[in-house]
Coordinates of C-alpha atoms in Angstrom, one line a residue:
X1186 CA -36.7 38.4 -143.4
X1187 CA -34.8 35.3 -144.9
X1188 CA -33.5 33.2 -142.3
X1189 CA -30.0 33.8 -141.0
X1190 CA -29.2 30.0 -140.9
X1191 CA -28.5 28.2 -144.3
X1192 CA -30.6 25.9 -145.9
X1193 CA -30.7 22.4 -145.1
X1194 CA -28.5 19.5 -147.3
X1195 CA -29.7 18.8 -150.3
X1196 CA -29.7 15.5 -149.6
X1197 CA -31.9 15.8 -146.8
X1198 CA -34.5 18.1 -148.0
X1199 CA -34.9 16.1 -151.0
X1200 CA -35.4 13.3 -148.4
X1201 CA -38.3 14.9 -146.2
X1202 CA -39.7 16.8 -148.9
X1203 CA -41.7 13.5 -150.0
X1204 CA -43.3 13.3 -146.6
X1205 CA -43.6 17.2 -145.9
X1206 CA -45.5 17.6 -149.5
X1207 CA -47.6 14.5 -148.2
X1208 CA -48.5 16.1 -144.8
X1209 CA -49.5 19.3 -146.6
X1210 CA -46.7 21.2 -144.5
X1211 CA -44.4 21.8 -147.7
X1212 CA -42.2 24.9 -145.4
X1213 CA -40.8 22.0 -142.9
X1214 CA -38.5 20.7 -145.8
X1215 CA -36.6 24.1 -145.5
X1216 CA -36.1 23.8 -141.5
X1217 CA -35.8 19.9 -140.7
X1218 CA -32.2 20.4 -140.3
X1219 CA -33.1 23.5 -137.6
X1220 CA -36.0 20.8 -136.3
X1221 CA -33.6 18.3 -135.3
X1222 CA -30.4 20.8 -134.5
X1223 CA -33.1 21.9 -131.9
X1224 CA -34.4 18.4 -130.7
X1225 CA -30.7 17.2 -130.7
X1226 CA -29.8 20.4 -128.7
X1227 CA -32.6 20.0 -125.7
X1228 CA -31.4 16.3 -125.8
X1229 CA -28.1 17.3 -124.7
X1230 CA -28.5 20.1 -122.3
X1231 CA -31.4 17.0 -120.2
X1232 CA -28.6 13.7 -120.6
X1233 CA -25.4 15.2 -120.2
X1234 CA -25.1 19.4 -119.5
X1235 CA -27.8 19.3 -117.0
X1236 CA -26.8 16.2 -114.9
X1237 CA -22.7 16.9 -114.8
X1238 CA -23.3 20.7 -114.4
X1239 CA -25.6 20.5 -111.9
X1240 CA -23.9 18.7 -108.9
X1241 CA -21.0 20.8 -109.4
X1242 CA -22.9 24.4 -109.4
X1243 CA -25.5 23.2 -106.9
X1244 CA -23.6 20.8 -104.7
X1245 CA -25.7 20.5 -101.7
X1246 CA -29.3 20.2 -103.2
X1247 CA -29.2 18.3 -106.2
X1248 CA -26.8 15.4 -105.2
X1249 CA -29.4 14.6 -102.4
X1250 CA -32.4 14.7 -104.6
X1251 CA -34.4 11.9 -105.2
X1252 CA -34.1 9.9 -109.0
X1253 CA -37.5 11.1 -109.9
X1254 CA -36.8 15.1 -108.5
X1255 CA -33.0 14.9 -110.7
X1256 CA -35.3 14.1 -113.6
X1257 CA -37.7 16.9 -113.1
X1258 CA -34.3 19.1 -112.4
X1259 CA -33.4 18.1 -115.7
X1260 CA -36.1 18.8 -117.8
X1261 CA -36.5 21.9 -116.0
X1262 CA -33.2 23.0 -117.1
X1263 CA -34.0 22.2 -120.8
X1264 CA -37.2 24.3 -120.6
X1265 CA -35.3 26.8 -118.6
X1266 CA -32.9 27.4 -121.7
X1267 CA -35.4 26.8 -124.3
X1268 CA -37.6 29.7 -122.6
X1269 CA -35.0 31.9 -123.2
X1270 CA -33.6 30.6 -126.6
X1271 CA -36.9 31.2 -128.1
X1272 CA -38.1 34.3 -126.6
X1273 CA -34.9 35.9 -127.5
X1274 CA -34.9 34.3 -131.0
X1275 CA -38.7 35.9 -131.5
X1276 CA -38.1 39.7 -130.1
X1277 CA -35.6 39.4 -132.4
X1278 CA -37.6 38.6 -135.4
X1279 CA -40.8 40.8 -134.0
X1280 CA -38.7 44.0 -133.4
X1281 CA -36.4 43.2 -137.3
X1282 CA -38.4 41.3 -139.6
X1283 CA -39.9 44.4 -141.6
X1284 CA -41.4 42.0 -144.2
X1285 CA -43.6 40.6 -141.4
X1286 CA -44.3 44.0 -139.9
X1287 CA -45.9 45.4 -143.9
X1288 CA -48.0 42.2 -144.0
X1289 CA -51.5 42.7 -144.6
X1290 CA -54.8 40.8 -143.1
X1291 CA -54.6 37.8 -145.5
X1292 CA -50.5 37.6 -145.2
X1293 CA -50.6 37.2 -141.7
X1294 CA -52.8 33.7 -142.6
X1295 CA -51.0 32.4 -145.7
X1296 CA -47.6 34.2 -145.9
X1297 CA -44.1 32.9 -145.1
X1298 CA -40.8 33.7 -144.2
X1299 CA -37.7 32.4 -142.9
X1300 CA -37.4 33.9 -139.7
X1301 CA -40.9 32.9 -138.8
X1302 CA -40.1 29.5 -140.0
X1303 CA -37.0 29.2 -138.0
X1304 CA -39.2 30.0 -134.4
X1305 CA -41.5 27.1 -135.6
X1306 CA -38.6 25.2 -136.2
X1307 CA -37.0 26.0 -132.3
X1308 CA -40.5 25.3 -131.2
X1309 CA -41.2 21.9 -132.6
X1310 CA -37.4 20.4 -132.2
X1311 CA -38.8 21.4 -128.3
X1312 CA -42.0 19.6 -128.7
X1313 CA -40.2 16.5 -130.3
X1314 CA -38.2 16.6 -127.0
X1315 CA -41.2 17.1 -124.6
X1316 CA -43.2 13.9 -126.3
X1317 CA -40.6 11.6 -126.2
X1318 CA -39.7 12.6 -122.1
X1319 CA -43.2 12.2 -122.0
X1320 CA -43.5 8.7 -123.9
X1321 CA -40.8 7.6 -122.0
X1322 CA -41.8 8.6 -118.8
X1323 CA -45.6 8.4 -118.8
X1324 CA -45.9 6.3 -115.9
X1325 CA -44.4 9.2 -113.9
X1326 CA -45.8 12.4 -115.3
X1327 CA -49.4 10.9 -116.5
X1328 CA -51.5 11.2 -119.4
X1329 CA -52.3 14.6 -119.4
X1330 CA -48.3 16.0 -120.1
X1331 CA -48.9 13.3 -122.5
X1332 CA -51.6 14.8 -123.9
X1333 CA -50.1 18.3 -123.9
X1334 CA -47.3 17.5 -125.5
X1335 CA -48.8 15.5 -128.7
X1336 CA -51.2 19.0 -128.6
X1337 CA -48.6 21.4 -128.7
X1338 CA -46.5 19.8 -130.7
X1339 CA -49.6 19.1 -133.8
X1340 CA -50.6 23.1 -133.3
X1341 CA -46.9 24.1 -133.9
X1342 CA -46.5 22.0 -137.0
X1343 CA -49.5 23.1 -139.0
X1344 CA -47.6 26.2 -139.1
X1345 CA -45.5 24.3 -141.8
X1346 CA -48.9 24.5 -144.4
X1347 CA -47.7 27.4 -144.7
X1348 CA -50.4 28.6 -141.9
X1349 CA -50.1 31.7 -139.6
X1350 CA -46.5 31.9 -140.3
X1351 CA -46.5 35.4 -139.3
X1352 CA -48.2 34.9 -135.6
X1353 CA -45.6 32.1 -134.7
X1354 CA -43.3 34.7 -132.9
X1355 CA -46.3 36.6 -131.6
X1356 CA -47.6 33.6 -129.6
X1357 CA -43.9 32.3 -128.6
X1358 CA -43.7 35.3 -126.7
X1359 CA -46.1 33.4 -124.0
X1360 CA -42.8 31.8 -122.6
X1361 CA -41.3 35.1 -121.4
X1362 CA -43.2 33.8 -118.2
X1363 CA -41.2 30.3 -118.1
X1364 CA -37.7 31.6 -117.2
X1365 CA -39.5 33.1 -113.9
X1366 CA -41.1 29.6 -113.6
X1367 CA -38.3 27.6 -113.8
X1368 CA -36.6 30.1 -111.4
X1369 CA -39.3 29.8 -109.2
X1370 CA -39.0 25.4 -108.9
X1371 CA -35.5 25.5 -108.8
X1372 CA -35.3 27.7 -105.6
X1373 CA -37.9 25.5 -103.8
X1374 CA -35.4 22.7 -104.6
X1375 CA -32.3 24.6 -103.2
X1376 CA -34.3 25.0 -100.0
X1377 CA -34.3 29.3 -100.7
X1378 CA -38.5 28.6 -100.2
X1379 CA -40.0 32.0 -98.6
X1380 CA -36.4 34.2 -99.4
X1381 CA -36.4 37.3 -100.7
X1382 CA -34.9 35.8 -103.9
X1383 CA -38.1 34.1 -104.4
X1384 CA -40.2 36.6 -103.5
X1385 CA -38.9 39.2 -106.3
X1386 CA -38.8 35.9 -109.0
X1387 CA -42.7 35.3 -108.1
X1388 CA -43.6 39.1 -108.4
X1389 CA -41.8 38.9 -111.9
X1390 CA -44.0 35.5 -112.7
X1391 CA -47.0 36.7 -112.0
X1392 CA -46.3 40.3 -113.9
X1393 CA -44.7 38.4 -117.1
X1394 CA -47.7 35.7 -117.3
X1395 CA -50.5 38.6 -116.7
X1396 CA -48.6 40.7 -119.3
X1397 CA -47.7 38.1 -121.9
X1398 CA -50.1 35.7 -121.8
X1399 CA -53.5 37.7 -120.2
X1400 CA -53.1 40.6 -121.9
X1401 CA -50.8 40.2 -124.7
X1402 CA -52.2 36.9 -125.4
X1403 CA -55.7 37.8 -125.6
X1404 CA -55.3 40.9 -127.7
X1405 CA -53.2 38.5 -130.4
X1406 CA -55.9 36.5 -130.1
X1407 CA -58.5 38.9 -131.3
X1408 CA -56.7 39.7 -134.2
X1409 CA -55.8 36.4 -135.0
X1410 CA -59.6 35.2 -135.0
X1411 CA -60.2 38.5 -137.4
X1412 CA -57.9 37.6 -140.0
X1413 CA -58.9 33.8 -139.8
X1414 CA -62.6 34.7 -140.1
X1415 CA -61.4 37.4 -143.6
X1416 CA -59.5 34.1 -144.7
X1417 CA -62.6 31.8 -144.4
X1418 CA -64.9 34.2 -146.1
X1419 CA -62.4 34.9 -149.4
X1420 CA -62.2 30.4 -149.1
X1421 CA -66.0 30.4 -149.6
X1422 CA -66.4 33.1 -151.6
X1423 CA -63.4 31.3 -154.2
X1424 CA -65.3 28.1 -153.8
X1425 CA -69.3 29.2 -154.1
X1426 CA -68.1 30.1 -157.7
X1427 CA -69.1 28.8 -160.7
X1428 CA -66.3 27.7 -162.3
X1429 CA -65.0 24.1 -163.9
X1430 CA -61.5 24.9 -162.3
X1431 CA -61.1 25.5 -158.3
X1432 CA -60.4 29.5 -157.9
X1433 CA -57.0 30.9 -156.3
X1434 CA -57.2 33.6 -153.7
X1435 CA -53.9 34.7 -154.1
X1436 CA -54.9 37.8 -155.7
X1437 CA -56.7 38.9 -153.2
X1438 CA -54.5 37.8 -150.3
X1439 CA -50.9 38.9 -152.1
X1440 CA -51.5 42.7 -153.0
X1441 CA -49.8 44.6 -153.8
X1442 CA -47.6 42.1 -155.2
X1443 CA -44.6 41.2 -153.7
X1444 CA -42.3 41.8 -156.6
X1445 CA -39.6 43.4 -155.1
X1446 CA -39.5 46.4 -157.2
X1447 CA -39.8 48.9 -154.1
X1448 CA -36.1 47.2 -153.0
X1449 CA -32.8 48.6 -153.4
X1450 CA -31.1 45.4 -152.6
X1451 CA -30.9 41.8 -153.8
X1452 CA -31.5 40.7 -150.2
X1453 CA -34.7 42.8 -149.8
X1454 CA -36.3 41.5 -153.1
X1455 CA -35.6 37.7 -152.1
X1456 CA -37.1 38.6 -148.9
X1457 CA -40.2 40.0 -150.0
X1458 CA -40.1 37.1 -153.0
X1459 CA -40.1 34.5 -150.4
X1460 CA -43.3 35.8 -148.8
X1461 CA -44.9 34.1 -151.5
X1462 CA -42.8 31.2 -152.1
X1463 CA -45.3 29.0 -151.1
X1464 CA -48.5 30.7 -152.4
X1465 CA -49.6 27.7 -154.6
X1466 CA -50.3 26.1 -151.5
X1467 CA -52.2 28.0 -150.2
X1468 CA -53.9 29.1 -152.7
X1469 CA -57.1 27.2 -152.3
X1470 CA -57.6 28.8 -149.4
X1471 CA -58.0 27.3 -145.3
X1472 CA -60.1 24.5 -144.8
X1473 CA -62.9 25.1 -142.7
X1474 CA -61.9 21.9 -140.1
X1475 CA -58.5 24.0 -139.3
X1476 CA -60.3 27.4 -138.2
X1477 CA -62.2 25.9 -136.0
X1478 CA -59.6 23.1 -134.3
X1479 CA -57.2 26.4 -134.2
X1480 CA -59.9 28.3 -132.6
X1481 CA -60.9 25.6 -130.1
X1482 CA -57.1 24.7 -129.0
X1483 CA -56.4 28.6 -128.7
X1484 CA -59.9 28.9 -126.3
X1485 CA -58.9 26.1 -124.6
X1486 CA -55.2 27.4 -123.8
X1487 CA -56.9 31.0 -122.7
X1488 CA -58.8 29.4 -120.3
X1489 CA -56.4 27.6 -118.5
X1490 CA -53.7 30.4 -118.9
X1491 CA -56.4 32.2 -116.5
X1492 CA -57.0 29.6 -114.4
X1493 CA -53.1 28.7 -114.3
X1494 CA -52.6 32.5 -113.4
X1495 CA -55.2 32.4 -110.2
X1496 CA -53.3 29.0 -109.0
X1497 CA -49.8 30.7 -109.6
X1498 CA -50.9 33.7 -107.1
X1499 CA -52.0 31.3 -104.9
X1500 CA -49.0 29.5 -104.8
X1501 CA -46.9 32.4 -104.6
X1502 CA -48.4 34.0 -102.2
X1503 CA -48.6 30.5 -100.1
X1504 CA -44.7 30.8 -99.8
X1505 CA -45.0 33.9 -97.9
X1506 CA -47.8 33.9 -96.0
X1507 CA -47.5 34.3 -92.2
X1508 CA -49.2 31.8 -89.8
X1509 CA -51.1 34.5 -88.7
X1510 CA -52.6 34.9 -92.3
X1511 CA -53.2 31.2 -92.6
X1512 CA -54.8 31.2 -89.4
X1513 CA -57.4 34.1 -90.6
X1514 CA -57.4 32.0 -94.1
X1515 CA -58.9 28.6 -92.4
X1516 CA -61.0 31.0 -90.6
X1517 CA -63.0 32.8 -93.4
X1518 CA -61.2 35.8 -93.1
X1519 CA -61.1 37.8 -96.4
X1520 CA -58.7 40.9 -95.6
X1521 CA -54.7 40.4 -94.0
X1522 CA -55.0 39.8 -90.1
X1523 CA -53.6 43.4 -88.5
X1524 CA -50.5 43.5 -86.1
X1525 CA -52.9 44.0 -83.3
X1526 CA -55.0 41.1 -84.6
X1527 CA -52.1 39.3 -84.8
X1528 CA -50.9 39.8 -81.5
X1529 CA -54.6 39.4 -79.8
X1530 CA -54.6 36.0 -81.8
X1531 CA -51.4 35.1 -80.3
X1532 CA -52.7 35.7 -76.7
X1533 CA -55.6 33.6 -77.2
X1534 CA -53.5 30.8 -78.5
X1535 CA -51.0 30.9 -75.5
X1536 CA -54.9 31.4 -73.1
X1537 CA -56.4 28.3 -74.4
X1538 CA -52.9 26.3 -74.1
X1539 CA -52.5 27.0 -70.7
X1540 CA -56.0 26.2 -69.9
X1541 CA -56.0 23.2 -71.1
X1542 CA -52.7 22.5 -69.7
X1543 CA -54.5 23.2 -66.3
X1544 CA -58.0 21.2 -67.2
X1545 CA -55.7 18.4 -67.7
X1546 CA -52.7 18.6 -64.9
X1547 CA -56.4 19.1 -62.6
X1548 CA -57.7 15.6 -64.2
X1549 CA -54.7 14.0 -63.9
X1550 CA -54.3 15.5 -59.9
X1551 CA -57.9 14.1 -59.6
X1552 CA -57.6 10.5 -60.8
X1553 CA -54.1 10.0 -59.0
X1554 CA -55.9 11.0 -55.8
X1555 CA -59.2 8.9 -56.6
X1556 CA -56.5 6.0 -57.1
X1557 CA -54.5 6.8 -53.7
X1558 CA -57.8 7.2 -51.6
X1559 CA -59.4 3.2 -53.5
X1560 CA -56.2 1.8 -52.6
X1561 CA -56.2 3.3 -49.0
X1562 CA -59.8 2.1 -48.5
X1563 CA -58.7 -1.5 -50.1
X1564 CA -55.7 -1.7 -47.6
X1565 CA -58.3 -0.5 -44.7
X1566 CA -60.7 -3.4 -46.1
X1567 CA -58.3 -5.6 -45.9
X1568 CA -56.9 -4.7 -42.1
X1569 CA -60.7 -5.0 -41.1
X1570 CA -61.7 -8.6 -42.6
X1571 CA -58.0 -9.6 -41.7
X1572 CA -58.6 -8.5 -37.6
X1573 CA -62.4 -10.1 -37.7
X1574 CA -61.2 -13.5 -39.1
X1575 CA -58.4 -13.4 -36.2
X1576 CA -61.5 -12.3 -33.6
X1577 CA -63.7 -15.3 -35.0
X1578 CA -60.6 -17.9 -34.6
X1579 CA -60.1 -16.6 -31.3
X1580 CA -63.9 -17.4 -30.1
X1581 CA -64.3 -21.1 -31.6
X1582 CA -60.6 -21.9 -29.9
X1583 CA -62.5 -20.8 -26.4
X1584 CA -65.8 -22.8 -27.5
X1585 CA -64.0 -25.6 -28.2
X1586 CA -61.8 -25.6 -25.2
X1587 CA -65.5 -25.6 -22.8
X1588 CA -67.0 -28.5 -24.8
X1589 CA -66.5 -31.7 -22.7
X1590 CA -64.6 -34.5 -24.4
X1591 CA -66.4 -37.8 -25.2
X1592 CA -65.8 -40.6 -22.6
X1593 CA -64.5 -37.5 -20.0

């Protein structure tokens, strides 16, 4: 399927087309203009839609949000409509795009068309966005978004080559979880933590990121690996030959051939004439070093889209969990505490305060009494030495008053 947006200026293809033909990724010259409609759109929606709509929508949460939470609302909202953009924009070319849905094993490697192009396109104007908020703000969100972003943004773009054109909207479709995400942070920050809201949004989470991303994901993934591993045998097959000149696999990737002769309209022949627009590019095959950095990014991103998924139920469930639950939790429990567990819990709770209410009213009866009866023996201490220093005054007065005086 050709893509529904027109080419780019001449003027600025023949501008990029320099560096896109140097960087081997000769397909981006037809989509810069969609690249940085894209980058230029996200920009807009995190410095001005985001921060004026926001206060007036959400009036008593975000205006008392900290600088560094506005700027995580922010970006949030970008991904929020990007999410959605994109998912839409690839059902779209997933459930229309019948040049895509004919393509064979070695197609789905090296072939191209627009529509494909165009989700690459949405999804590296994103990635432009993302590593710049992440350049600029690296101090506050770390390395490792840092990292992700410079990733995600290098994977995307060797879709330019052309390279597994076709599986661009096939692994886009991992975002139909985000919108649920974003959902799910923005409620915390509008204080609706624990509501009923929340608690259908997380259930939709967890289902769309099992689905999409579990499921979905690794069944793409298995497919994917197949057609690589076909591509990498007809590359060393073409170059274990022994021949002066380097030998083209286009004949066994592009057949039948794409000539158009099967279509009853001019738009269907330049649709299934661009799938090999860019065959001499490809024609050498796919270098051995992009298999296997594909293969370890994608193993990498499985594994932590399970390990995400086994956080994300924890967090969910964290929301709603009673005190009860949390109690049996810290305790070792492994199943839900019962009603009657609940309410036995409850009495021991409201036991052991009382008791120690009474252990310590009892230690605090028994020191004010130790205190009464020391200062009741001090005062009695005190009347006895007080009455024997008056007795022994008493008895030297009489002594001295029997002594005779001198010269008496």
């Amino acid at each position: 399927m050709l893509d529904p947006f027109p080419p780019p200026p001449e003027w600025l293809r023949s501008f990029v087309e320099p560096y896109t033909l140097r960087l081997n990724c000769p397909t981006l010259a037809d989509h810069i203009h969609e690249v940085i409609a894209a980058f230029a759109f996200y920009l807009f929606i995190h410095t001005v839609l985001s921060p004026r709509l926001s206060p007036i929508l959400f009036p008593q949460s975000y205006n008392k949000l900290t600088p560094r939470t506005k700027l995580n609302w922010d970006i949030h909202a970008v991904s929020f409509v990007q999410s959605i953009v994109i998912n839409v924009a690839a059902l779209w070319v997933m459930f229309f795009d019948k040049e895509r849905s004919s393509m064979t094993s070695g197609e789905r490697v090296f072939a191209y068309t627009g529509a494909c192009g165009l989700i690459q396109a949405l999804a590296v104007g994103y990635f432009v966005y993302d590593l710049i908020v992440s350049i600029v703000h690296v101090r506050m969100f770390g390395l490792g978004m840092l990292f992700h972003a410079v990733s995600a943004l290098w994977v995307f773009s060797l879709g330019f080559r052309p390279f597994l054109n076709y599986f661009a909207p096939t692994f886009i479709l991992y975002e139909l979880s985000s919108p649920f995400l974003n959902i799910h942070w923005f409620l915390d920050k509008v204080n609706m933590t624990g509501s009923r809201a929340q608690w259908y949004n997380g259930m939709a989470l967890l289902f769309s990121f099992f689905a999409c991303r579990l499921v979905w994901g690794s069944w793409q993934t298995v497919i994917v690996y197949m057609d690589m591993w076909n591509a990498l045998q007809q590359t060393w097959s073409a170059a274990a030959a022994p021949l002066s000149e380097p030998v083209s696999i286009n004949a066994h990737v592009f057949y039948p051939a794409r000539d158009g002769r099967l279509c009853v309209n001019e738009a269907c022949a330049r649709a299934n004439a661009e799938i090999t627009k860019f065959k001499e590019h490809t024609a050498g095959g796919v270098p051995t070093w992009l298999v296997v950095t594909y293969v370890g990014s994608n193993l990498i991103l499985n594994f932590l889209n399970f390990y995400w998924f086994s956080k994300m139920v924890e967090t969910v469930l964290k929301r709603f969990r009673t005190p009860a639950d949390a109690a049996g939790m810290k305790k070792g429990t492994k199943e839900p505490v019962s009603a009657e567990k609940d309410a036995q819990l409850k009495e021991d709770i409201v036991h052991d305060v009382v008791l120690e209410a009474a252990s310590k009213l009892e230690q605090q009866e028994t020191a004010i009494l130790q205190d009464e009866l020391s200062s009741l023996h001090e005062k009695i201490s005190s009347s006895v030495d007080s009455g024997l220093g008056e007795e022994l005054r008493k008895r030297r007065a009489e002594l001295v008053a029997k002594l005779p005086l001198p010269g008496a």
